[in-house]
PDB file of C-alpha atoms in Angstrom:
ATOM      1  CA  MET A  19      84.656 -60.453 -44.917  1.00 86.00           C
ATOM      2  CA  VAL A  20      83.491 -63.607 -46.849  1.00 95.00           C
ATOM      3  CA  PHE A  21      83.594 -63.703 -50.485  1.00 96.00           C
ATOM      4  CA  THR A  22      80.420 -63.949 -52.665  1.00 94.00           C
ATOM      5  CA  SER A  23      80.696 -64.348 -56.374  1.00 95.00           C
ATOM      6  CA  PRO A  24      79.184 -61.245 -57.981  1.00 95.00           C
ATOM      7  CA  VAL A  25      78.446 -63.585 -61.036  1.00 96.00           C
ATOM      8  CA  GLU A  26      75.689 -65.999 -61.780  1.00 95.00           C
ATOM      9  CA  ARG A  27      77.106 -69.624 -63.500  1.00 96.00           C
ATOM     10  CA  ALA A  28      74.729 -70.586 -66.353  1.00 96.00           C
ATOM     11  CA  MET A  29      74.814 -73.729 -68.158  1.00 97.00           C
ATOM     12  CA  PRO A  30      75.938 -73.730 -71.653  1.00 97.00           C
ATOM     13  CA  ASN A  31      73.474 -74.442 -74.518  1.00 97.00           C
ATOM     14  CA  ARG A  32      74.382 -77.813 -75.473  1.00 96.00           C
ATOM     15  CA  LEU A  33      72.826 -76.982 -79.062  1.00 98.00           C
ATOM     16  CA  ALA A  34      74.752 -73.724 -79.719  1.00 98.00           C
ATOM     17  CA  ASP A  35      76.689 -72.910 -82.961  1.00 98.00           C
ATOM     18  CA  GLU A  36      80.606 -73.100 -82.594  1.00 98.00           C
ATOM     19  CA  ARG A  37      80.940 -69.393 -81.439  1.00 98.00           C
ATOM     20  CA  ASP A  38      78.505 -69.450 -78.837  1.00 98.00           C
ATOM     21  CA  ALA A  39      79.512 -73.110 -77.497  1.00 98.00           C
ATOM     22  CA  LEU A  40      83.095 -71.783 -77.236  1.00 98.00           C
ATOM     23  CA  THR A  41      81.967 -68.530 -75.464  1.00 98.00           C
ATOM     24  CA  GLN A  42      79.513 -70.012 -73.219  1.00 98.00           C
ATOM     25  CA  GLN A  43      81.894 -72.521 -72.095  1.00 98.00           C
ATOM     26  CA  LEU A  44      84.475 -70.121 -71.355  1.00 98.00           C
ATOM     27  CA  ASP A  45      81.983 -68.067 -69.398  1.00 98.00           C
ATOM     28  CA  PHE A  46      80.763 -71.241 -67.365  1.00 98.00           C
ATOM     29  CA  HIS A  47      84.456 -71.925 -66.379  1.00 98.00           C
ATOM     30  CA  ARG A  48      84.804 -68.308 -65.619  1.00 98.00           C
ATOM     31  CA  ALA A  49      82.101 -68.411 -63.061  1.00 98.00           C
ATOM     32  CA  THR A  50      83.031 -71.719 -61.732  1.00 98.00           C
ATOM     33  CA  LEU A  51      86.303 -70.285 -60.601  1.00 98.00           C
ATOM     34  CA  LEU A  52      84.363 -67.639 -58.838  1.00 98.00           C
ATOM     35  CA  ARG A  53      82.403 -70.064 -57.051  1.00 97.00           C
ATOM     36  CA  LYS A  54      85.296 -71.951 -55.674  1.00 97.00           C
ATOM     37  CA  LEU A  55      85.845 -68.802 -53.735  1.00 98.00           C
ATOM     38  CA  GLU A  56      82.590 -68.556 -52.061  1.00 96.00           C
ATOM     39  CA  GLY A  57      82.292 -68.419 -48.565  1.00 97.00           C
ATOM     40  CA  LEU A  58      85.705 -67.921 -47.627  1.00 98.00           C
ATOM     41  CA  ASP A  59      87.546 -64.945 -46.101  1.00 96.00           C
ATOM     42  CA  GLY A  60      90.608 -62.976 -47.418  1.00 95.00           C
ATOM     43  CA  GLU A  61      92.960 -64.879 -45.412  1.00 96.00           C
ATOM     44  CA  LEU A  62      91.732 -68.230 -46.871  1.00 97.00           C
ATOM     45  CA  LEU A  63      91.478 -67.182 -50.130  1.00 98.00           C
ATOM     46  CA  ARG A  64      95.262 -66.008 -50.380  1.00 96.00           C
ATOM     47  CA  ARG A  65      96.667 -68.908 -48.177  1.00 97.00           C
ATOM     48  CA  PRO A  66      99.564 -70.781 -50.121  1.00 96.00           C
ATOM     49  CA  MET A  67      98.247 -74.263 -50.420  1.00 95.00           C
ATOM     50  CA  THR A  68     100.950 -75.911 -52.643  1.00 93.00           C
ATOM     51  CA  ALA A  69     104.816 -76.231 -52.320  1.00 91.00           C
ATOM     52  CA  SER A  70     104.956 -73.545 -54.916  1.00 90.00           C
ATOM     53  CA  GLY A  71     102.778 -71.127 -53.231  1.00 92.00           C
ATOM     54  CA  LEU A  72      99.514 -71.481 -55.192  1.00 95.00           C
ATOM     55  CA  SER A  73      96.381 -70.122 -53.725  1.00 98.00           C
ATOM     56  CA  LEU A  74      92.729 -69.459 -54.950  1.00 98.00           C
ATOM     57  CA  LEU A  75      93.543 -65.642 -55.340  1.00 98.00           C
ATOM     58  CA  GLY A  76      96.785 -66.564 -57.220  1.00 97.00           C
ATOM     59  CA  LEU A  77      94.605 -68.579 -59.770  1.00 98.00           C
ATOM     60  CA  VAL A  78      92.038 -65.449 -60.272  1.00 98.00           C
ATOM     61  CA  LYS A  79      95.428 -63.423 -60.641  1.00 97.00           C
ATOM     62  CA  HIS A  80      96.978 -65.779 -63.277  1.00 97.00           C
ATOM     63  CA  LEU A  81      93.843 -66.151 -65.272  1.00 98.00           C
ATOM     64  CA  ALA A  82      93.253 -62.392 -65.320  1.00 98.00           C
ATOM     65  CA  VAL A  83      96.722 -62.104 -66.890  1.00 97.00           C
ATOM     66  CA  THR A  84      96.254 -65.050 -69.216  1.00 97.00           C
ATOM     67  CA  GLU A  85      92.827 -63.260 -70.614  1.00 98.00           C
ATOM     68  CA  HIS A  86      94.633 -59.864 -70.969  1.00 98.00           C
ATOM     69  CA  GLY A  87      97.312 -61.610 -72.828  1.00 97.00           C
ATOM     70  CA  TRP A  88      95.449 -63.775 -75.179  1.00 98.00           C
ATOM     71  CA  PHE A  89      92.473 -61.811 -75.965  1.00 98.00           C
ATOM     72  CA  LEU A  90      93.445 -58.139 -75.571  1.00 98.00           C
ATOM     73  CA  LYS A  91      97.350 -57.904 -76.353  1.00 97.00           C
ATOM     74  CA  ILE A  92      97.573 -60.790 -78.579  1.00 98.00           C
ATOM     75  CA  TYR A  93      94.362 -61.028 -80.444  1.00 98.00           C
ATOM     76  CA  GLY A  94      93.104 -57.420 -79.649  1.00 98.00           C
ATOM     77  CA  GLY A  95      96.458 -55.984 -80.649  1.00 97.00           C
ATOM     78  CA  LEU A  96      96.073 -53.421 -77.986  1.00 96.00           C
ATOM     79  CA  PRO A  97      99.313 -51.657 -76.965  1.00 95.00           C
ATOM     80  CA  GLU A  98      98.667 -52.272 -72.987  1.00 92.00           C
ATOM     81  CA  PRO A  99     101.086 -52.785 -70.203  1.00 92.00           C
ATOM     82  CA  ASP A 100     100.949 -55.923 -68.360  1.00 89.00           C
ATOM     83  CA  LEU A 101      98.494 -56.255 -65.606  1.00 89.00           C
ATOM     84  CA  PHE A 102     100.975 -56.972 -62.896  1.00 84.00           C
ATOM     85  CA  SER A 103     104.378 -56.392 -62.554  1.00 71.00           C
ATOM     86  CA  THR A 104     106.269 -59.897 -62.968  1.00 66.00           C
ATOM     87  CA  ASP A 105     109.806 -58.513 -62.013  1.00 67.00           C
ATOM     88  CA  THR A 106     112.113 -61.267 -62.908  1.00 74.00           C
ATOM     89  CA  ASP A 107     109.921 -63.998 -61.588  1.00 77.00           C
ATOM     90  CA  PRO A 108     107.933 -65.775 -64.077  1.00 77.00           C
ATOM     91  CA  ASP A 109     105.628 -67.180 -61.678  1.00 82.00           C
ATOM     92  CA  ALA A 110     104.852 -63.861 -59.989  1.00 85.00           C
ATOM     93  CA  GLU A 111     101.449 -63.574 -61.667  1.00 90.00           C
ATOM     94  CA  PHE A 112     100.535 -66.690 -59.490  1.00 93.00           C
ATOM     95  CA  ARG A 113     101.597 -64.981 -56.081  1.00 92.00           C
ATOM     96  CA  VAL A 114      99.260 -62.525 -54.120  1.00 94.00           C
ATOM     97  CA  GLY A 115     101.145 -59.810 -52.735  1.00 91.00           C
ATOM     98  CA  PRO A 116     100.200 -58.280 -49.047  1.00 92.00           C
ATOM     99  CA  ASP A 117      98.688 -55.344 -50.664  1.00 92.00           C
ATOM    100  CA  GLU A 118      96.465 -57.286 -53.246  1.00 94.00           C
ATOM    101  CA  THR A 119      93.049 -57.863 -51.951  1.00 96.00           C
ATOM    102  CA  ALA A 120      90.290 -60.286 -53.049  1.00 96.00           C
ATOM    103  CA  ASP A 121      88.123 -57.496 -54.443  1.00 96.00           C
ATOM    104  CA  ALA A 122      90.832 -55.918 -56.148  1.00 96.00           C
ATOM    105  CA  LEU A 123      92.005 -58.943 -57.828  1.00 97.00           C
ATOM    106  CA  VAL A 124      88.493 -60.436 -58.598  1.00 98.00           C
ATOM    107  CA  GLY A 125      87.283 -56.914 -59.859  1.00 98.00           C
ATOM    108  CA  GLN A 126      90.530 -57.047 -62.371  1.00 98.00           C
ATOM    109  CA  TYR A 127      89.344 -60.358 -63.528  1.00 98.00           C
ATOM    110  CA  LEU A 128      86.022 -59.567 -64.037  1.00 98.00           C
ATOM    111  CA  ARG A 129      87.001 -56.301 -65.981  1.00 98.00           C
ATOM    112  CA  THR A 130      89.367 -58.045 -68.022  1.00 98.00           C
ATOM    113  CA  CYS A 131      86.830 -60.987 -68.950  1.00 98.00           C
ATOM    114  CA  GLU A 132      84.318 -58.389 -69.893  1.00 98.00           C
ATOM    115  CA  ARG A 133      86.928 -56.687 -72.387  1.00 98.00           C
ATOM    116  CA  ALA A 134      87.795 -60.020 -73.612  1.00 98.00           C
ATOM    117  CA  ARG A 135      84.117 -60.574 -74.400  1.00 98.00           C
ATOM    118  CA  ALA A 136      83.750 -57.398 -76.508  1.00 98.00           C
ATOM    119  CA  VAL A 137      87.076 -58.136 -78.173  1.00 98.00           C
ATOM    120  CA  VAL A 138      85.891 -61.738 -79.089  1.00 98.00           C
ATOM    121  CA  ALA A 139      82.381 -60.509 -80.170  1.00 98.00           C
ATOM    122  CA  ALA A 140      83.729 -58.020 -82.708  1.00 98.00           C
ATOM    123  CA  GLY A 141      85.960 -60.758 -84.258  1.00 98.00           C
ATOM    124  CA  GLY A 142      85.802 -64.044 -86.495  1.00 98.00           C
ATOM    125  CA  LEU A 143      86.697 -67.158 -85.361  1.00 98.00           C
ATOM    126  CA  ASP A 144      88.899 -67.355 -88.389  1.00 98.00           C
ATOM    127  CA  ASP A 145      90.635 -64.108 -87.790  1.00 98.00           C
ATOM    128  CA  VAL A 146      94.580 -65.017 -87.530  1.00 98.00           C
ATOM    129  CA  VAL A 147      97.018 -63.177 -85.406  1.00 98.00           C
ATOM    130  CA  THR A 148     100.785 -63.689 -84.788  1.00 98.00           C
ATOM    131  CA  THR A 149     102.013 -64.150 -80.980  1.00 97.00           C
ATOM    132  CA  PRO A 150     104.740 -62.675 -79.744  1.00 95.00           C
ATOM    133  CA  TRP A 151     106.969 -65.808 -80.485  1.00 96.00           C
ATOM    134  CA  GLY A 152     105.984 -65.951 -84.108  1.00 97.00           C
ATOM    135  CA  ALA A 153     103.195 -68.576 -84.166  1.00 97.00           C
ATOM    136  CA  GLU A 154      99.891 -67.997 -86.171  1.00 98.00           C
ATOM    137  CA  VAL A 155      96.782 -68.425 -84.400  1.00 98.00           C
ATOM    138  CA  ASN A 156      93.411 -67.803 -84.884  1.00 98.00           C
ATOM    139  CA  LEU A 157      90.415 -66.784 -82.493  1.00 98.00           C
ATOM    140  CA  ARG A 158      89.021 -70.315 -82.405  1.00 98.00           C
ATOM    141  CA  ALA A 159      92.313 -71.682 -81.102  1.00 98.00           C
ATOM    142  CA  ILE A 160      92.385 -68.936 -78.582  1.00 98.00           C
ATOM    143  CA  LEU A 161      88.981 -69.611 -77.296  1.00 98.00           C
ATOM    144  CA  VAL A 162      89.730 -73.348 -77.194  1.00 98.00           C
ATOM    145  CA  HIS A 163      93.015 -72.813 -75.367  1.00 98.00           C
ATOM    146  CA  MET A 164      91.208 -70.288 -72.792  1.00 98.00           C
ATOM    147  CA  VAL A 165      88.417 -72.907 -72.298  1.00 98.00           C
ATOM    148  CA  GLN A 166      91.173 -75.512 -71.326  1.00 98.00           C
ATOM    149  CA  GLU A 167      93.336 -73.178 -69.495  1.00 98.00           C
ATOM    150  CA  THR A 168      90.224 -72.045 -67.199  1.00 98.00           C
ATOM    151  CA  ALA A 169      88.800 -75.494 -66.732  1.00 98.00           C
ATOM    152  CA  ARG A 170      92.471 -76.871 -65.862  1.00 98.00           C
ATOM    153  CA  HIS A 171      92.862 -74.384 -63.066  1.00 98.00           C
ATOM    154  CA  ASN A 172      89.434 -74.998 -62.000  1.00 98.00           C
ATOM    155  CA  GLY A 173      90.771 -78.361 -61.275  1.00 97.00           C
ATOM    156  CA  HIS A 174      93.461 -77.057 -59.192  1.00 97.00           C
ATOM    157  CA  ALA A 175      90.963 -74.574 -57.378  1.00 98.00           C
ATOM    158  CA  ASP A 176      88.997 -77.625 -56.547  1.00 97.00           C
ATOM    159  CA  ILE A 177      92.053 -79.454 -54.841  1.00 96.00           C
ATOM    160  CA  ILE A 178      92.926 -76.359 -52.829  1.00 97.00           C
ATOM    161  CA  ARG A 179      89.270 -75.737 -51.645  1.00 97.00           C
ATOM    162  CA  GLU A 180      88.792 -79.274 -50.693  1.00 97.00           C
ATOM    163  CA  ALA A 181      92.295 -78.950 -48.530  1.00 97.00           C
ATOM    164  CA  ILE A 182      91.036 -75.778 -46.929  1.00 97.00           C
ATOM    165  CA  ASP A 183      87.750 -76.773 -45.829  1.00 96.00           C
ATOM    166  CA  GLY A 184      86.592 -80.031 -47.158  1.00 95.00           C
ATOM    167  CA  THR A 185      84.150 -78.283 -49.799  1.00 94.00           C
ATOM    168  CA  THR A 186      84.051 -80.291 -52.893  1.00 91.00           C
ATOM    169  CA  GLY A 187      81.971 -79.939 -56.144  1.00 81.00           C
ATOM    170  CA  HIS A 188      80.542 -76.323 -56.645  1.00 71.00           C
TER     171      HIS A 188
END
């Protein structure tokens, strides 16, 4: 089955206040990631396209883990297990297992983003939390980090998608 993104990508309001600018940019980049998957079937979505084995679905899986870690566990303080077992391989969150489907991974990403939106909406940009490694960080910095993290991986997705079928832009 060919993937169709379940979300619409909205252009951020260029006159938004700080909170809305950050959250709208993040939502724009979240939706952009899923647009990179448009029109591809499961085999192409999971196809390793780099020497390290990176795939489009691997990027989705990694960003679900990253959203979960930063927004729900670190900022929200929710005592939750990791989304995916990483065993002893620190890069396991980038790899798609044989039993992991596009529907399941994209669904997990969407659910995690929705939960992250709720946590962010309830917080203040100046709220400070301490990371597991002892650094203090506020919600503003976490949002900035997640915008750049998602945008950076969209660049990887651009290159992977072009290598798969020549599609650019999106």
